[in-house]
Short mmCIF file of C-alpha atoms in Angstrom, two decimals:
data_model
loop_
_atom_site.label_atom_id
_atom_site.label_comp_id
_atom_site.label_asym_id
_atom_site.label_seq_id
_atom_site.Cartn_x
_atom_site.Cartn_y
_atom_site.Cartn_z
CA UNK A 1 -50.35 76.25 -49.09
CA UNK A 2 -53.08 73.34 -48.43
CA UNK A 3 -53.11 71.88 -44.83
CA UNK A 4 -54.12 68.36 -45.00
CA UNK A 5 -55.88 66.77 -41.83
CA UNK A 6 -55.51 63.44 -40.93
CA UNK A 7 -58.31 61.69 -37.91
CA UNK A 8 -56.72 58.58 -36.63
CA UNK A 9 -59.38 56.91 -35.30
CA UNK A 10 -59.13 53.34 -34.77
CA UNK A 11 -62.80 52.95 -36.17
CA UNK A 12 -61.46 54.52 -39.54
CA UNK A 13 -59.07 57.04 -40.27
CA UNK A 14 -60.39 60.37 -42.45
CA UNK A 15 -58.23 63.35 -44.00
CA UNK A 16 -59.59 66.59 -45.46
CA UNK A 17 -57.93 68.96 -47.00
CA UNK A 18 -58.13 72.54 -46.13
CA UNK A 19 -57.11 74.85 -48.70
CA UNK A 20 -55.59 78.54 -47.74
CA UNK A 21 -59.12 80.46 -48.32
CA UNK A 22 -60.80 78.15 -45.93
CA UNK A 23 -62.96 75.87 -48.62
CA UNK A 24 -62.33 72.26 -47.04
CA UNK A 25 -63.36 68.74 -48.84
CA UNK A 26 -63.03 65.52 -47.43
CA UNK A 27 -60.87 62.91 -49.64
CA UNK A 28 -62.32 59.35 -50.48
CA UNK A 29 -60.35 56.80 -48.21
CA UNK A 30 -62.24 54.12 -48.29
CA UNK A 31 -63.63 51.68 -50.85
CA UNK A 32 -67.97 52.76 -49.53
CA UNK A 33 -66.52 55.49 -47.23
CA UNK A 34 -64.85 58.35 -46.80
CA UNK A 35 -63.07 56.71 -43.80
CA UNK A 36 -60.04 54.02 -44.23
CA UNK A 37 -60.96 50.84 -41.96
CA UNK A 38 -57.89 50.69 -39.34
CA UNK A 39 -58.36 46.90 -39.59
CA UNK A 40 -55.58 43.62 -41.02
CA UNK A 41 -56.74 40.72 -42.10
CA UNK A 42 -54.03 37.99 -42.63
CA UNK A 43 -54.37 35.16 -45.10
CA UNK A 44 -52.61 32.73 -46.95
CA UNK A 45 -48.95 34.53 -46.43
CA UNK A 46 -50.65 37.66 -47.10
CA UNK A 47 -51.95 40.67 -45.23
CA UNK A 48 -55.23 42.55 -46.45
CA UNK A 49 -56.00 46.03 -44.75
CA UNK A 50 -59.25 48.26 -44.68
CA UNK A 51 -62.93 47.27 -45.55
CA UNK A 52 -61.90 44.04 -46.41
CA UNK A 53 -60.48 42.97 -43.37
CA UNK A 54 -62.90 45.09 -41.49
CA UNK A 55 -65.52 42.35 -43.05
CA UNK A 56 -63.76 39.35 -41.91
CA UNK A 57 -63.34 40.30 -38.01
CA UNK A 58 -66.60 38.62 -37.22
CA UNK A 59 -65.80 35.27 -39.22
CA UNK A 60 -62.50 35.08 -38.31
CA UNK A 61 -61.76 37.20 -34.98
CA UNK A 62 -58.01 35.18 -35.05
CA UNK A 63 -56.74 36.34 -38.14
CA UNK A 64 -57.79 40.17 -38.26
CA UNK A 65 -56.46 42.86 -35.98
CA UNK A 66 -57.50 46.37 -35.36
CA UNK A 67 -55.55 47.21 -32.12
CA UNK A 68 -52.66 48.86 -34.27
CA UNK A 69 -53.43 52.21 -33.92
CA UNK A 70 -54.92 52.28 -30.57
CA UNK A 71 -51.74 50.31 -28.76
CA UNK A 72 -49.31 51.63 -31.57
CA UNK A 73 -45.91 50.06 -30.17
CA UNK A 74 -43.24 47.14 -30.33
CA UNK A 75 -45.82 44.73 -28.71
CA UNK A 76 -46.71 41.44 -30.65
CA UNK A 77 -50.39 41.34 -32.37
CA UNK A 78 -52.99 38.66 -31.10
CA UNK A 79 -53.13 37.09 -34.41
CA UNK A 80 -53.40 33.23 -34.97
CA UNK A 81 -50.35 31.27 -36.16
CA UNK A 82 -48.13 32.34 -38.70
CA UNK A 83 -48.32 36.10 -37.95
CA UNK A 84 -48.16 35.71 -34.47
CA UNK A 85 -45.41 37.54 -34.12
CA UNK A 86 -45.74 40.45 -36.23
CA UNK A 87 -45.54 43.98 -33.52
CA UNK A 88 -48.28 46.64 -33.90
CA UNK A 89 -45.97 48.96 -35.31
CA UNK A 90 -45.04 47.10 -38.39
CA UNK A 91 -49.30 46.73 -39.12
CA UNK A 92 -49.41 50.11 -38.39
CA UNK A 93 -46.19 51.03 -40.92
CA UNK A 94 -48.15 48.77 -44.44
CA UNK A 95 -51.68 50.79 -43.28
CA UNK A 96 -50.03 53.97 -43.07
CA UNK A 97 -48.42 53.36 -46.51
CA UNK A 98 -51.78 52.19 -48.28
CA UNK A 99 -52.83 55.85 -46.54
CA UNK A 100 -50.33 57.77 -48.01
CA UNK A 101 -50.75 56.21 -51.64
CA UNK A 102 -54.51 56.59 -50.92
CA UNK A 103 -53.92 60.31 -50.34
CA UNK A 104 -51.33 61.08 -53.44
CA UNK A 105 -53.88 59.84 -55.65
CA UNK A 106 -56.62 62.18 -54.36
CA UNK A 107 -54.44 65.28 -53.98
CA UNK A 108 -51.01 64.46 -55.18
CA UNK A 109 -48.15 65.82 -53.09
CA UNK A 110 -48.75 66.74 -49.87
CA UNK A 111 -47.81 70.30 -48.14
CA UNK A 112 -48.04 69.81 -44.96
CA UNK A 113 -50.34 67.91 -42.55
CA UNK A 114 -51.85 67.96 -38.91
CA UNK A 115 -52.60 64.66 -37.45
CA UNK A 116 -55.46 64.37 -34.94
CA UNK A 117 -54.31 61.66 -32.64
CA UNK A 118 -56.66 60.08 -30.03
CA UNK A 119 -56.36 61.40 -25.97
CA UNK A 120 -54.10 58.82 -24.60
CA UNK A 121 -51.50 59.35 -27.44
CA UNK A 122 -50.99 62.73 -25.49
CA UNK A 123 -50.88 61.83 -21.96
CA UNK A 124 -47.17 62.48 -19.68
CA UNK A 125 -45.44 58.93 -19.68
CA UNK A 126 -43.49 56.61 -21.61
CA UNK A 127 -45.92 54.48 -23.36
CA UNK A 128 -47.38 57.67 -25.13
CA UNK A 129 -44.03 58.93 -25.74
CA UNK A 130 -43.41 55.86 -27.63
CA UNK A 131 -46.31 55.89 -29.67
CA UNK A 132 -45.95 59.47 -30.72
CA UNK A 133 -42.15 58.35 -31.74
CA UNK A 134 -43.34 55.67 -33.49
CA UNK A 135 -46.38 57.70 -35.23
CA UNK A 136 -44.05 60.13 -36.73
CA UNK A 137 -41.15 57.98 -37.60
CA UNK A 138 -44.05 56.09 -39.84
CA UNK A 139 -45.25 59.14 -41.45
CA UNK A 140 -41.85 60.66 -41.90
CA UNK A 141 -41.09 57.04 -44.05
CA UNK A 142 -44.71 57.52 -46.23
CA UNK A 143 -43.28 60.90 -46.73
CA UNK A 144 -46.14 62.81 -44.80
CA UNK A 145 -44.30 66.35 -43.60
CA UNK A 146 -46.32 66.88 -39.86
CA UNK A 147 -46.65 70.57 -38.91
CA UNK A 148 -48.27 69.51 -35.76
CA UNK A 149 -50.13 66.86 -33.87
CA UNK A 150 -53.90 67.51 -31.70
CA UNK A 151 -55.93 66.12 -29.86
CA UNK A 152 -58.58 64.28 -31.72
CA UNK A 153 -61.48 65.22 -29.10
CA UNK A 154 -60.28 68.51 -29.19
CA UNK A 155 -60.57 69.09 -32.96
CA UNK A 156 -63.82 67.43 -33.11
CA UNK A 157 -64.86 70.92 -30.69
CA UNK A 158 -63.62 73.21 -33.45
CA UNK A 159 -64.75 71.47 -36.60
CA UNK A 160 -68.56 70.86 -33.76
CA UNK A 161 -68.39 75.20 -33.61
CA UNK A 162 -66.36 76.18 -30.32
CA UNK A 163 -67.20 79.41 -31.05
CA UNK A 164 -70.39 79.27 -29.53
CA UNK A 165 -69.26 78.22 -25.93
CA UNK A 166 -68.73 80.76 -23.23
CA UNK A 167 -65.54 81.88 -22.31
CA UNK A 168 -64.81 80.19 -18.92
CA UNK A 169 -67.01 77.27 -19.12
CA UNK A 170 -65.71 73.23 -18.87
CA UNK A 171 -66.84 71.38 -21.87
CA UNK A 172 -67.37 68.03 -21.13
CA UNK A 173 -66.08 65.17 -24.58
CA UNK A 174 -66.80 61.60 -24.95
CA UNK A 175 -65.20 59.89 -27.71
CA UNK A 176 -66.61 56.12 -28.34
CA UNK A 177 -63.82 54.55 -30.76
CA UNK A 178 -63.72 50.75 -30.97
CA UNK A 179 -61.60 49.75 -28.40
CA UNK A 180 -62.24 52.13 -25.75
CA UNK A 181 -64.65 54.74 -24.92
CA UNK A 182 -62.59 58.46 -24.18
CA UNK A 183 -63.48 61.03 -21.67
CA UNK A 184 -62.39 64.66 -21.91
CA UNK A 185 -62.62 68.03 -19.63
CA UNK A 186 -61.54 70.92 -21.70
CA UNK A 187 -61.39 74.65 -19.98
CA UNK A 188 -62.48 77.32 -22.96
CA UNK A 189 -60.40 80.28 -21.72
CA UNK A 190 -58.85 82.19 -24.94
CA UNK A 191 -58.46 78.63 -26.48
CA UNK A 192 -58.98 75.46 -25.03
CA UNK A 193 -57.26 73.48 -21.98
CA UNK A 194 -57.12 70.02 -21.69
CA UNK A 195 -57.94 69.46 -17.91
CA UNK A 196 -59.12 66.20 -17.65
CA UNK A 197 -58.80 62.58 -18.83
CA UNK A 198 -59.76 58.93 -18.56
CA UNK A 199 -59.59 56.02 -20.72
CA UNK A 200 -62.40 53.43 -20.45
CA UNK A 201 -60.59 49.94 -21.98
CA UNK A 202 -62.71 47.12 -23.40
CA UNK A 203 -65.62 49.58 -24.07
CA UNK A 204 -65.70 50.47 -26.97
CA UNK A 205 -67.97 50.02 -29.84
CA UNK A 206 -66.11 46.86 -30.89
CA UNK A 207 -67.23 44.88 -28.15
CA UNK A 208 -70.75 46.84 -28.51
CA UNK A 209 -71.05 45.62 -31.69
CA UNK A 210 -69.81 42.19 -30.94
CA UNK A 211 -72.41 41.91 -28.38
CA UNK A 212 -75.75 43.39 -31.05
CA UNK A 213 -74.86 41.21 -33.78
CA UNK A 214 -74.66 37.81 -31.72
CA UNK A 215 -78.34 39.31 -30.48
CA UNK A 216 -79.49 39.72 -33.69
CA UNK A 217 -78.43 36.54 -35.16
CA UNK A 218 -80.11 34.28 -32.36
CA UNK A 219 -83.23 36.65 -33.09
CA UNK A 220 -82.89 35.71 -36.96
CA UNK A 221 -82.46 32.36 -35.84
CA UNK A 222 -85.93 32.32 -34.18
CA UNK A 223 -87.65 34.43 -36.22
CA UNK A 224 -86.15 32.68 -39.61
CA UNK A 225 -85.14 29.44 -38.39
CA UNK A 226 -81.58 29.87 -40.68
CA UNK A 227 -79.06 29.81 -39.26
CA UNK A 228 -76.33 32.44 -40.36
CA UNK A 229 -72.97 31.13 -38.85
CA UNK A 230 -74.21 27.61 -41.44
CA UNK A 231 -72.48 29.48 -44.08
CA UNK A 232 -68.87 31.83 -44.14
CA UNK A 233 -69.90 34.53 -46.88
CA UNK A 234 -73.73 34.80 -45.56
CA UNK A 235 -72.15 35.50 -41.32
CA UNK A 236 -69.85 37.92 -43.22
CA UNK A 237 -72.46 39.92 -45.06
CA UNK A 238 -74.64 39.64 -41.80
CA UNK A 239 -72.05 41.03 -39.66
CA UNK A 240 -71.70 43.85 -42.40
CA UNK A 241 -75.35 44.97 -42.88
CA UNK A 242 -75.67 45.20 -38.74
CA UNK A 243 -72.71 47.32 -38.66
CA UNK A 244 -74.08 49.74 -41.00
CA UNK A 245 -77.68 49.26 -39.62
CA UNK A 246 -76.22 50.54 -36.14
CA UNK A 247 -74.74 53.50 -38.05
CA UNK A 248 -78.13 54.49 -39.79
CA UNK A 249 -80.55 54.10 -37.24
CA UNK A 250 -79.79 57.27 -35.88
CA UNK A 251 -81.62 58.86 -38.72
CA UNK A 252 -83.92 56.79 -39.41
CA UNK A 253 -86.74 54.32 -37.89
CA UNK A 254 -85.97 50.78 -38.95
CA UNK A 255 -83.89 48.56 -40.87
CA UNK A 256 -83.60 45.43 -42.73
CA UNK A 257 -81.51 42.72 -42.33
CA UNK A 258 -81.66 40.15 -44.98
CA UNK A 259 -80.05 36.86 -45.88
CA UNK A 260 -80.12 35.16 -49.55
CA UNK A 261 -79.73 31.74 -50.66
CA UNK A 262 -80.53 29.82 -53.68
CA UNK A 263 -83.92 28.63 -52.26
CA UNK A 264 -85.05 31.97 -50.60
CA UNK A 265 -84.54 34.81 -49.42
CA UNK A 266 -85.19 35.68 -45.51
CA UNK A 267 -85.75 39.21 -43.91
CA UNK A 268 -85.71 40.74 -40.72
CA UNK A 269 -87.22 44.31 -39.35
CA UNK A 270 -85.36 46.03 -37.12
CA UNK A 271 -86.88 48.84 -35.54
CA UNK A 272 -84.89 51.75 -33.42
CA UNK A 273 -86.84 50.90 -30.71
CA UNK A 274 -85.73 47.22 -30.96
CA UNK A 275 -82.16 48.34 -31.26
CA UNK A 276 -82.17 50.31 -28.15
CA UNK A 277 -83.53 47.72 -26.20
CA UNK A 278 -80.57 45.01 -27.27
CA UNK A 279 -78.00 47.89 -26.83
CA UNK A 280 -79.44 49.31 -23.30
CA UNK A 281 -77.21 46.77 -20.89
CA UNK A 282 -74.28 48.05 -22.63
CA UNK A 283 -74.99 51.79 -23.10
CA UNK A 284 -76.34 51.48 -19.11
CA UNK A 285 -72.71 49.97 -17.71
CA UNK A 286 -70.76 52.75 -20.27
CA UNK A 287 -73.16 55.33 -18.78
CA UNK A 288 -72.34 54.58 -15.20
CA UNK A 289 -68.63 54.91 -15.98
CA UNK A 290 -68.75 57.83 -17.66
CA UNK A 291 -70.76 59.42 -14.37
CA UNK A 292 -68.25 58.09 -12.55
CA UNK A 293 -65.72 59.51 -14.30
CA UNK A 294 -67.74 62.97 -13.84
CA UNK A 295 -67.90 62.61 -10.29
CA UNK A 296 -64.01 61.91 -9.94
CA UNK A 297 -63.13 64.96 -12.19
CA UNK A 298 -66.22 67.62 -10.48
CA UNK A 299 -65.52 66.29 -6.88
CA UNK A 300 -68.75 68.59 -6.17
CA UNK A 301 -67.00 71.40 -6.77
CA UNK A 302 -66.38 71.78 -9.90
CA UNK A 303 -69.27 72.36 -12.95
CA UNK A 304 -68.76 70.90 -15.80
#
């Protein structure tokens, strides 16, 4: 019987399906990706959901939303006018069923599954309580049978190759999704032990990437002299090719970023080194939290 595994990362959720001799294959979410963009966009009476809307959070912040997994609950969304009103959980409930019809089509009925939920879904208090109620009531609608729910940092270890760690030894997990940037102490002792963890909100690689693509579009600006934000569909495909640019550079040594018009069309090279520098205030303040967040767990006592 075929286990299917299901990431719910607010960046983009991923499933891959492990069959019962151990052979695994990742299923095609999303429209460029394997990953399905946890992001709403709502317009004209209508909501849109993955790469779409994932495209249209820099143009127009007010009418997308990709808080739905992250605060999954009865709380009202932040979006502008007539949606107002609309609670995570119902966002949460039309993603989860584009998911679900995403998934039949790759693999047809489902067997069983094992969600990977992010750390503070499985913390001891009410608010996590709720969202794990609400998570499986959603599933249990999109007809998704769960055999059993994990930690997300946790099964990144495994799928990483646990089996190389030392019995005994503190393994130390940061997870930067796009909302908030996780912290976990595990304790490898015939298995692993959750023993530690701490939520960092408002930095996450949303607000990262927020922050790099306003820098690089005053750079284009003065390098250029266009300006991107003159035009709806040119900011949109800007906002897009930085995104991926910050995904690639970590393989590679520069990047272009390039606007088209009628008249002409304009480029910018971005080299790692470049990148590194706009991104260093950021990564320094997330650094010094994390070290903090070290230093409250060790208490000089305690390796990690």
């Amino acid at each position: 019987m075929a286990t299917l595994g299901i990431e719910l990362s607010d960046v983009g959720v991923t499933a891959v399906l492990i069959s019962d001799d151990g052979s695994s294959r990742i299923l095609a979410l999303g429209d460029e990706s394997d990953a399905l963009p946890a992001c709403a966009y709502a317009r004209a009476g209508e909501l849109w959901f993955g790469s779409e809307a994932q495209e249209m959070a820099f143009v127009y912040p007010g009418r997308t939303c990709s808080k739905f997994i992250d605060d999954l609950s009865f709380q009202t969304t932040d979006f502008d006018g007539h949606y107002r009103k609309i609670m995570n959980s119902q966002l949460a409930y039309q993603f989860f069923e584009i998911l679900a019809t995403k998934i039949e089509k790759e693999i047809g009925e489902i067997d069983r599954a094992i969600i990977a939920v992010p750390g503070h879904f499985l913390e001891t208090n009410e608010e996590s309580e709720e969202r794990l109620g609400l998570l499986l009531s959603i599933l249990s609608d999109q007809g998704i049978p769960v055999a059993g729910i994990v930690d997300m940092a946790a099964a990144s270890l495994y799928s990483e190759g646990l089996w190389n760690v030392p019995e005994g030894e503190r393994i130390f997990h940061v997870d930067l999704l796009a909302h908030a940037t996780h912290i976990t102490v595990f304790h490898k002792q015939s298995g692993i032990e959750r023993v530690y963890f701490a939520r960092l909100a408002q930095h996450g690689f949303s607000k990262m990437l927020e922050r790099f693509t306003a820098s690089m579009s005053n750079r284009f600006l003065a390098e250029t002299s266009f300006d991107i934000a003159a035009d709806r569909q040119i900011e949109r495909s800007f906002h897009a090719q930085a995104r991926e640019m910050l995904f690639n550079l970590g393989h590679q040594n520069e990047a272009n970023l390039e606007v088209s018009t009628r008249e002409k069309s304009r480029q910018m090279v971005i080299s790692k080194e470049l990148a590194a520098f706009e991104l260093a205030p950021q990564v320094k303040q997330l650094t010094k939290l994390i070290l903090r967040a070290v230093n409250d767990f060790a208490n000089g006592d305690q390796d990690i």
